[in-house]
XYZ file of C-alpha atoms in Angstrom:
552
model
C -0.043 0.037 -0.043
C 1.030 3.647 -0.482
C 1.311 6.308 2.133
C -1.052 8.431 0.058
C -3.720 5.841 1.069
C -2.986 6.317 4.526
C -3.453 9.972 4.362
C -6.786 9.545 2.550
C -8.259 7.268 5.403
C -9.915 9.768 7.637
C -10.429 7.180 10.416
C -6.589 7.035 10.983
C -6.480 10.875 11.976
C -3.140 11.586 9.922
C -2.313 15.014 8.969
C 0.734 15.698 6.661
C 3.422 17.873 7.866
C 5.953 17.431 5.091
C 7.040 15.224 2.144
C 4.016 15.597 -0.313
C 6.224 14.587 -3.101
C 7.109 11.158 -1.387
C 3.334 10.059 -0.875
C 3.708 7.374 -3.364
C 6.284 5.270 -1.191
C 5.134 1.663 -0.500
C 4.452 0.870 3.040
C 5.585 -2.744 3.902
C 4.956 -2.632 7.622
C 4.526 -0.629 10.684
C 6.634 -0.172 13.955
C 5.973 1.780 17.126
C 9.064 3.020 18.910
C 10.488 5.647 21.293
C 13.954 4.223 21.255
C 16.654 6.863 20.398
C 18.092 4.199 18.087
C 15.607 1.708 16.632
C 17.673 0.708 13.528
C 18.234 -2.820 14.676
C 14.450 -3.511 14.398
C 13.922 -1.839 10.996
C 14.347 -3.698 7.647
C 12.864 -0.957 5.302
C 9.602 0.112 4.133
C 7.987 0.552 7.637
C 5.645 3.620 8.706
C 7.312 4.296 12.012
C 4.839 5.704 14.933
C 6.533 7.557 17.772
C 5.391 9.515 20.818
C 8.709 11.484 20.635
C 9.829 10.198 24.181
C 13.346 9.761 22.727
C 13.614 13.762 22.118
C 15.269 15.557 24.978
C 16.701 18.578 22.951
C 16.295 19.786 19.355
C 19.453 18.126 18.173
C 18.054 14.745 18.846
C 15.523 15.287 15.864
C 18.327 15.443 13.357
C 19.847 12.268 14.708
C 16.680 10.141 14.887
C 15.730 11.169 11.382
C 19.119 10.373 9.993
C 18.847 6.864 11.440
C 15.332 6.394 9.926
C 16.427 7.516 6.530
C 19.311 5.197 6.568
C 17.215 2.193 7.273
C 14.807 3.160 4.414
C 11.630 3.651 6.300
C 8.574 4.766 4.388
C 7.460 7.462 6.642
C 7.292 8.822 10.175
C 4.086 9.591 12.220
C 4.361 11.575 15.452
C 1.495 11.366 18.151
C 0.134 14.514 19.692
C -1.331 13.037 22.770
C 1.599 14.137 25.063
C 2.645 17.232 23.262
C 0.851 20.309 22.098
C 2.203 20.116 18.613
C 4.860 18.544 16.552
C 8.396 20.399 17.305
C 9.675 22.466 14.430
C 13.151 20.851 14.543
C 11.571 17.406 13.752
C 9.638 19.025 10.725
C 12.884 20.728 9.468
C 14.875 17.358 9.999
C 12.302 15.474 7.941
C 12.233 17.980 5.391
C 16.138 18.056 4.998
C 16.090 14.181 4.560
C 13.059 14.102 2.526
C 11.135 11.702 5.025
C 7.300 12.134 4.855
C 6.090 13.248 8.358
C 2.698 12.981 9.692
C 0.912 14.020 12.880
C -1.507 11.563 14.884
C -4.653 13.087 16.232
C -4.601 12.461 19.955
C -8.015 10.595 19.585
C -6.492 7.938 17.473
C -4.499 5.126 19.049
C -1.250 3.879 17.394
C -2.901 0.383 17.940
C -5.636 1.389 15.432
C -3.006 2.656 12.776
C -1.054 -0.583 13.243
C -3.966 -2.873 12.723
C -5.108 -0.963 9.731
C -1.634 -1.057 7.954
C -1.116 -4.738 8.921
C -4.489 -5.798 7.468
C -3.998 -3.828 4.260
C -0.500 -4.921 3.568
C -1.181 -8.723 4.452
C -4.219 -8.708 2.090
C -2.398 -7.056 -0.780
C 0.585 -9.270 -0.334
C -1.468 -12.367 -0.116
C -3.392 -11.291 -3.241
C -0.200 -10.547 -5.273
C 1.522 -13.695 -4.542
C -1.620 -15.709 -5.064
C -1.779 -14.173 -8.630
C 1.957 -14.945 -9.022
C 1.566 -18.579 -7.917
C -1.369 -19.198 -10.090
C 0.536 -17.874 -13.114
C 3.498 -20.084 -12.233
C 1.285 -23.051 -11.815
C -0.112 -22.606 -15.300
C 3.389 -22.283 -16.729
C 4.566 -25.475 -14.867
C 1.628 -27.692 -15.771
C 1.813 -26.759 -19.444
C 5.385 -26.910 -20.168
C 8.819 -27.448 -18.667
C 9.555 -26.686 -15.033
C 9.883 -22.963 -14.479
C 12.817 -22.853 -11.991
C 11.659 -25.725 -9.546
C 10.792 -25.156 -5.730
C 13.469 -22.412 -5.263
C 11.387 -20.073 -7.312
C 8.352 -20.498 -5.248
C 10.304 -20.173 -2.024
C 11.773 -16.942 -3.265
C 8.327 -15.704 -3.825
C 7.235 -16.575 -0.230
C 10.278 -14.603 1.071
C 9.852 -11.619 -0.972
C 6.092 -11.170 -1.149
C 5.090 -12.548 2.402
C 8.275 -12.093 4.137
C 8.168 -15.925 5.041
C 11.534 -17.896 5.238
C 10.518 -21.333 3.939
C 12.306 -24.678 2.959
C 11.419 -27.960 1.217
C 12.592 -30.945 3.007
C 12.599 -34.539 2.536
C 10.990 -36.909 5.262
C 14.559 -37.466 6.668
C 14.877 -33.586 7.095
C 17.423 -33.320 4.185
C 17.089 -29.640 2.562
C 15.865 -30.022 -0.984
C 15.232 -26.155 -1.514
C 15.644 -23.139 0.599
C 18.316 -21.366 2.257
C 20.990 -23.109 4.550
C 19.364 -24.900 7.461
C 21.282 -26.665 10.198
C 20.910 -30.335 9.816
C 19.683 -30.886 13.357
C 16.926 -28.465 12.706
C 15.780 -30.241 9.535
C 15.774 -33.577 11.303
C 13.637 -32.332 14.119
C 11.172 -30.463 11.851
C 10.791 -33.874 9.849
C 10.542 -36.023 13.032
C 7.895 -33.794 14.646
C 6.022 -33.590 11.488
C 6.004 -37.293 10.818
C 4.903 -37.956 14.561
C 2.111 -35.425 14.284
C 0.810 -36.928 10.941
C 0.791 -40.396 12.491
C -1.378 -39.114 15.444
C -3.936 -37.384 13.033
C -3.177 -33.999 14.213
C -4.585 -31.122 12.114
C -2.347 -29.668 9.558
C -0.196 -27.522 9.519
C 2.075 -28.869 12.270
C 3.604 -26.373 14.747
C 7.114 -27.262 15.516
C 9.772 -25.427 17.728
C 13.485 -26.003 16.842
C 16.476 -24.152 17.472
C 14.797 -21.376 19.177
C 12.315 -20.524 16.154
C 8.649 -21.612 15.663
C 7.901 -23.226 12.324
C 4.813 -24.495 10.618
C 5.071 -27.609 8.592
C 2.800 -28.554 5.657
C 3.107 -31.869 3.748
C 3.620 -31.851 0.051
C 1.831 -34.727 -1.112
C 2.306 -36.698 -4.415
C -0.226 -35.348 -6.896
C -0.694 -32.340 -4.622
C -3.513 -33.924 -2.480
C -4.696 -36.728 -0.294
C -6.798 -39.620 -1.913
C -9.852 -40.177 0.025
C -9.598 -43.195 2.179
C -5.861 -43.752 1.552
C -3.834 -44.963 4.664
C -1.563 -42.235 5.687
C 1.209 -44.846 6.126
C 1.400 -45.296 2.529
C 2.689 -41.736 1.943
C 3.941 -40.340 5.396
C 7.384 -41.702 4.924
C 7.869 -40.444 1.440
C 6.046 -36.947 1.245
C 8.072 -33.780 0.996
C 7.525 -31.158 3.514
C 7.199 -27.349 3.272
C 8.488 -25.674 6.558
C 7.875 -21.939 6.861
C 9.407 -20.064 9.885
C 6.231 -18.718 11.189
C 3.167 -19.840 13.577
C 0.240 -20.387 11.298
C -2.145 -21.113 14.224
C -3.833 -17.697 13.880
C -3.586 -17.324 10.102
C -6.809 -16.326 8.159
C -8.187 -19.140 5.911
C -7.199 -17.176 2.839
C -3.489 -17.400 3.716
C -3.676 -21.146 4.636
C -5.225 -21.689 1.292
C -2.494 -19.947 -0.381
C 0.156 -22.212 1.322
C -1.819 -25.057 0.358
C -1.580 -23.942 -3.252
C 2.210 -23.562 -2.821
C 2.545 -27.140 -1.684
C 0.383 -28.294 -4.695
C 2.859 -26.094 -6.996
C 5.857 -27.832 -5.465
C 4.221 -31.228 -5.818
C 4.233 -30.718 -9.634
C 7.955 -30.764 -9.434
C 7.912 -33.795 -7.108
C 5.882 -35.633 -9.577
C 8.106 -34.653 -12.638
C 11.046 -35.969 -10.605
C 9.297 -39.217 -9.734
C 8.339 -39.566 -13.443
C 12.153 -39.116 -14.311
C 12.853 -42.059 -12.006
C 10.850 -44.551 -14.070
C 13.792 -45.364 -16.510
C 16.126 -45.933 -13.484
C 13.648 -48.125 -11.794
C 13.084 -50.170 -14.776
C 16.733 -50.662 -15.268
C 17.194 -51.798 -11.663
C 14.128 -54.156 -12.052
C 15.654 -55.700 -15.166
C 19.131 -56.244 -13.487
C 17.355 -57.631 -10.327
C 15.370 -60.216 -12.269
C 18.458 -61.306 -14.315
C 20.566 -61.786 -11.046
C 17.704 -63.645 -9.212
C 16.995 -66.028 -12.059
C 20.677 -66.931 -12.263
C 21.307 -65.339 -15.782
C 24.622 -65.792 -17.350
C 27.229 -63.055 -16.079
C 27.604 -61.945 -19.757
C 23.836 -61.096 -19.979
C 23.941 -59.218 -16.599
C 27.109 -57.300 -17.708
C 25.398 -56.144 -20.896
C 22.569 -54.829 -19.037
C 25.012 -53.066 -16.743
C 26.615 -51.398 -19.642
C 23.275 -49.976 -20.571
C 22.602 -48.914 -17.207
C 25.863 -47.186 -16.316
C 25.439 -44.051 -18.719
C 22.047 -43.505 -17.460
C 23.152 -43.652 -13.565
C 26.869 -42.161 -14.094
C 26.664 -39.964 -17.079
C 29.912 -38.918 -18.612
C 31.804 -41.580 -16.586
C 31.299 -44.629 -18.830
C 30.878 -48.153 -17.431
C 30.922 -48.221 -13.500
C 33.426 -50.552 -12.583
C 32.111 -51.054 -9.002
C 28.479 -51.818 -7.747
C 26.881 -51.876 -4.191
C 23.320 -53.372 -3.323
C 21.319 -52.144 -0.559
C 18.236 -54.043 0.485
C 15.275 -52.451 2.693
C 11.942 -53.562 3.962
C 9.224 -51.816 5.662
C 6.732 -53.799 7.730
C 3.730 -52.760 9.446
C 1.942 -54.418 12.412
C -1.106 -55.282 10.513
C 0.469 -56.166 7.286
C -2.443 -54.706 5.056
C -0.494 -52.132 3.531
C 1.600 -52.550 0.271
C 5.052 -51.742 1.774
C 7.216 -52.388 -1.597
C 6.618 -48.737 -3.033
C 7.243 -47.211 0.395
C 10.385 -49.018 0.885
C 11.352 -48.099 -2.746
C 10.705 -44.424 -2.180
C 12.447 -44.486 1.322
C 15.555 -46.113 -0.079
C 15.757 -43.676 -2.770
C 15.904 -40.909 -0.040
C 18.174 -42.789 2.357
C 20.853 -43.249 -0.097
C 21.397 -39.719 -0.930
C 23.996 -37.865 0.869
C 22.385 -36.025 3.769
C 24.739 -33.088 3.133
C 23.654 -32.623 -0.461
C 20.644 -30.433 -1.417
C 18.067 -30.311 -4.216
C 16.261 -33.424 -5.811
C 19.175 -34.287 -8.354
C 21.506 -36.485 -6.063
C 19.026 -39.160 -6.167
C 19.200 -39.330 -9.904
C 22.012 -41.787 -9.809
C 20.296 -44.434 -7.621
C 18.158 -47.166 -9.381
C 15.751 -48.887 -6.847
C 13.495 -51.663 -7.774
C 10.828 -53.440 -5.377
C 9.570 -56.853 -5.245
C 6.880 -57.747 -2.618
C 7.548 -55.785 0.639
C 11.291 -55.503 -0.255
C 13.053 -52.777 -2.112
C 16.475 -53.382 -3.695
C 18.907 -50.567 -4.627
C 21.577 -50.829 -7.243
C 24.148 -48.153 -6.377
C 27.101 -47.465 -8.979
C 30.274 -46.329 -7.302
C 32.864 -44.401 -9.432
C 36.300 -46.299 -9.330
C 39.226 -44.355 -7.499
C 42.651 -45.324 -8.984
C 45.228 -45.762 -6.221
C 48.957 -45.024 -6.667
C 49.331 -48.704 -7.762
C 46.849 -48.066 -10.489
C 44.496 -50.449 -8.789
C 40.781 -49.318 -8.860
C 39.052 -49.298 -5.660
C 35.637 -47.985 -4.539
C 34.534 -46.333 -1.309
C 31.185 -47.792 -0.544
C 28.201 -46.946 1.637
C 28.343 -47.892 5.255
C 25.312 -49.063 7.134
C 26.144 -47.095 10.101
C 26.423 -43.837 8.408
C 23.131 -44.529 6.563
C 21.478 -45.236 9.892
C 22.774 -42.123 11.723
C 21.366 -39.806 9.051
C 17.744 -41.025 8.979
C 17.032 -42.956 12.315
C 15.389 -40.240 14.585
C 12.980 -38.523 11.992
C 11.973 -42.039 10.390
C 11.410 -43.633 13.756
C 8.723 -40.853 14.405
C 7.088 -41.752 11.129
C 7.048 -45.584 11.835
C 5.655 -44.919 15.312
C 4.860 -48.051 17.334
C 3.396 -50.220 14.388
C 6.052 -50.005 11.687
C 9.754 -51.085 11.110
C 12.358 -50.274 8.641
C 15.456 -52.544 8.251
C 17.994 -52.499 5.657
C 21.252 -54.331 4.772
C 24.211 -53.086 2.784
C 26.661 -55.370 0.731
C 30.299 -54.923 -0.105
C 31.157 -53.344 -3.296
C 31.578 -55.746 -6.345
C 33.450 -54.922 -9.511
C 31.779 -57.159 -12.090
C 28.526 -58.702 -12.831
C 29.719 -62.035 -11.374
C 29.665 -60.599 -8.033
C 26.090 -58.951 -8.193
C 24.153 -62.318 -7.048
C 26.533 -62.761 -4.104
C 26.133 -58.957 -3.170
C 22.484 -59.294 -3.400
C 22.411 -62.467 -0.833
C 24.897 -60.580 1.324
C 22.638 -57.526 1.387
C 19.592 -59.641 2.332
C 21.535 -61.476 4.985
C 22.547 -58.322 6.457
C 19.081 -57.034 6.513
C 17.842 -60.022 8.426
C 20.680 -59.374 11.057
C 19.235 -55.914 11.303
C 15.689 -57.241 11.613
C 16.623 -59.469 14.597
C 17.683 -56.049 16.448
C 15.493 -54.041 18.561
C 13.995 -50.588 17.491
C 11.819 -49.140 14.533
C 14.954 -48.327 12.305
C 17.624 -50.808 12.144
C 20.685 -51.459 9.549
C 23.525 -53.875 9.265
C 26.418 -53.908 6.717
C 28.616 -56.755 5.178
C 31.351 -56.351 7.622
C 29.082 -57.924 10.320
C 28.457 -61.218 8.375
C 31.969 -62.277 9.018
C 31.765 -62.138 12.911
C 29.861 -63.442 15.859
C 27.321 -60.619 15.218
C 25.808 -62.528 12.472
C 24.966 -65.572 14.899
C 23.888 -63.826 17.880
C 20.402 -62.356 16.590
C 19.424 -65.961 15.647
C 19.865 -67.497 19.114
C 16.560 -68.260 20.676
C 15.256 -65.878 23.230
C 14.931 -68.480 25.867
C 18.440 -69.598 25.390
C 19.839 -65.952 25.287
C 18.200 -65.169 28.644
C 19.313 -68.440 30.317
C 22.833 -67.968 29.160
C 23.257 -64.259 30.117
C 21.549 -64.878 33.495
C 23.890 -67.667 34.423
C 26.928 -65.588 33.918
C 25.837 -61.999 34.548
C 23.019 -62.001 37.060
C 25.392 -62.730 40.136
C 27.481 -59.657 39.050
C 24.347 -57.498 38.709
C 23.159 -58.531 42.109
C 26.385 -57.886 43.628
C 26.722 -54.528 41.894
C 23.021 -53.527 43.089
C 23.986 -54.437 46.713
C 27.597 -53.110 47.055
C 27.981 -50.628 44.149
C 31.074 -52.504 43.232
C 30.907 -51.858 39.393
C 31.884 -55.459 38.357
C 29.973 -55.381 35.107
C 31.717 -52.184 33.863
C 35.049 -53.563 35.119
C 34.298 -56.803 33.330
C 33.594 -54.894 30.008
C 36.727 -52.760 30.221
C 38.837 -55.737 31.136
C 37.633 -57.780 28.181
C 37.980 -54.592 25.925
C 41.563 -54.297 26.889
C 42.383 -57.923 25.785
C 43.065 -58.759 29.400
C 45.818 -56.198 29.896
C 45.983 -55.303 33.601
C 47.754 -52.009 32.926
C 45.617 -50.683 30.304
C 42.499 -51.650 31.856
C 43.506 -50.114 35.346
C 44.498 -46.909 33.407
C 41.124 -46.634 31.480
C 39.204 -47.086 34.773
C 41.555 -44.877 36.788
C 42.132 -47.578 39.265
C 45.176 -49.057 40.953
C 46.251 -52.390 39.459
C 45.661 -54.116 42.979
C 42.204 -52.747 43.071
C 41.576 -54.181 39.551
C 42.877 -57.492 40.630
C 40.448 -57.672 43.523
C 37.501 -56.855 41.366
C 38.434 -59.420 38.838
C 38.929 -62.052 41.560
C 35.443 -61.246 42.989
C 34.022 -61.776 39.362
C 35.764 -65.034 39.100
C 34.634 -66.128 42.785
C 30.762 -65.287 41.917
C 30.585 -66.909 38.610
C 33.083 -69.840 39.054
C 34.904 -68.848 35.959
C 38.566 -68.071 35.224
C 39.278 -64.864 33.366
C 42.778 -66.053 32.198
C 41.035 -68.813 30.129
C 40.113 -68.050 26.305
C 36.921 -70.043 26.805
C 35.619 -68.063 29.712
C 36.717 -64.798 28.461
C 34.701 -65.712 25.260
C 31.565 -66.668 27.247
C 31.476 -63.424 29.107
C 32.113 -61.394 25.854
C 29.162 -63.129 24.305
C 26.982 -62.733 27.246
C 27.642 -59.076 27.393
C 26.838 -58.734 23.834
C 23.526 -60.724 24.098
C 22.301 -58.873 27.372
């Protein structure tokens, strides 16, 4: 809105004291202040309302007006409730700096002016942005993408002063300005938890000392009637705005819903582009599972490599990741959910934008999703090509917290990671390796679990498959006497045992780690042996204690 419009509104009680040539300035907000230096709270375009409490002598007017001019305010309005008339020195200072000056009738409160300006500015901004969004939607639905989500977020920031981000269900930033990774994870996790409990949207989240409102960006732009929320909650993008939308009028909420639909168009385009990669992964998976000749698989990989690694030729190394989503009632088709999740999980959490997932091909069969991940070769100093593959622990750390909130208490996500292989002959073994690793992960507690190929060559592979009653009996026989003694005497025998085994039975290293005298350590170990009837100098007894601690 313009300053001229305020002057023409009789109910506001404004009288122009100077600056008639500047009345076409745009008012973007309003601020009431009596600070001597309010610059830290000004961003430009405000109508500043003041009761002149900052003025103690005529020279103060020049300093105050200079500060407002440097901040780019639209105009200044001085209240007359506490003074007979506006001081001449203020009128002259405003004239020198070409700052429009108004006086406010004592019968009109600053609150009334503020309410009027905010209402008018918000209405005009929402109307302008709605027109822009509608125009952009028509462009995007009738032709190529017009800049992607970043364009829409720029409009929200410039036209409604709403900082906004598009996030993946794991909290990875897809579009928007820089956002701390923990904040993205918190926003995603809180949103997923709210969606699972059926709370009304948008969801209000406090993170990093700021308040956000989170809107889902649903595939196709809208929820299909009667569709189970679990089919989409783990794959929908999110629109997070730094504002509390609880008191927003319906018009503004509708506008943000329109923005989510606009971004959903981009999401659908990206998913459509994945069709080729998914089909390639499905073809390779079928060849591997049916025992096709390595030459036939290699030929298919040669076709897939340029699509997945454009410009790099045939990928000399591949890695397979297997994931499964399971729901308690088993009535939901989990394969597509696992496929969409795996496409997100395998993206580097530090990367931004939708493109990083363009080099990942994921197929699904039944409730299982299988990813074929190409790994660019790295030539070492000996001219030997190696590949740095994905690690289960790193994948798990990046996604566990937010996805656990979406899985709630009736869902599980487990995945296994194979070792890198450099030829078609190794893919079948890699697939079986990834499936075995996933089964190891599935035997662990928790809603999100992962295991890697490294664990298949150790006792970790065996422990999850020991029957529960055997595990309980074995650990109780060895550890319960120590736990009871610790409970009664606070002797810390269990921590001592763990440290002793971790130090490979070295008295000196263990005593140093526990900050104990060696004689004190020998006393504790002797007490452990006395209570359990075992000898910690024997390899067999050390191994039994080690396994008991791992299974407890």
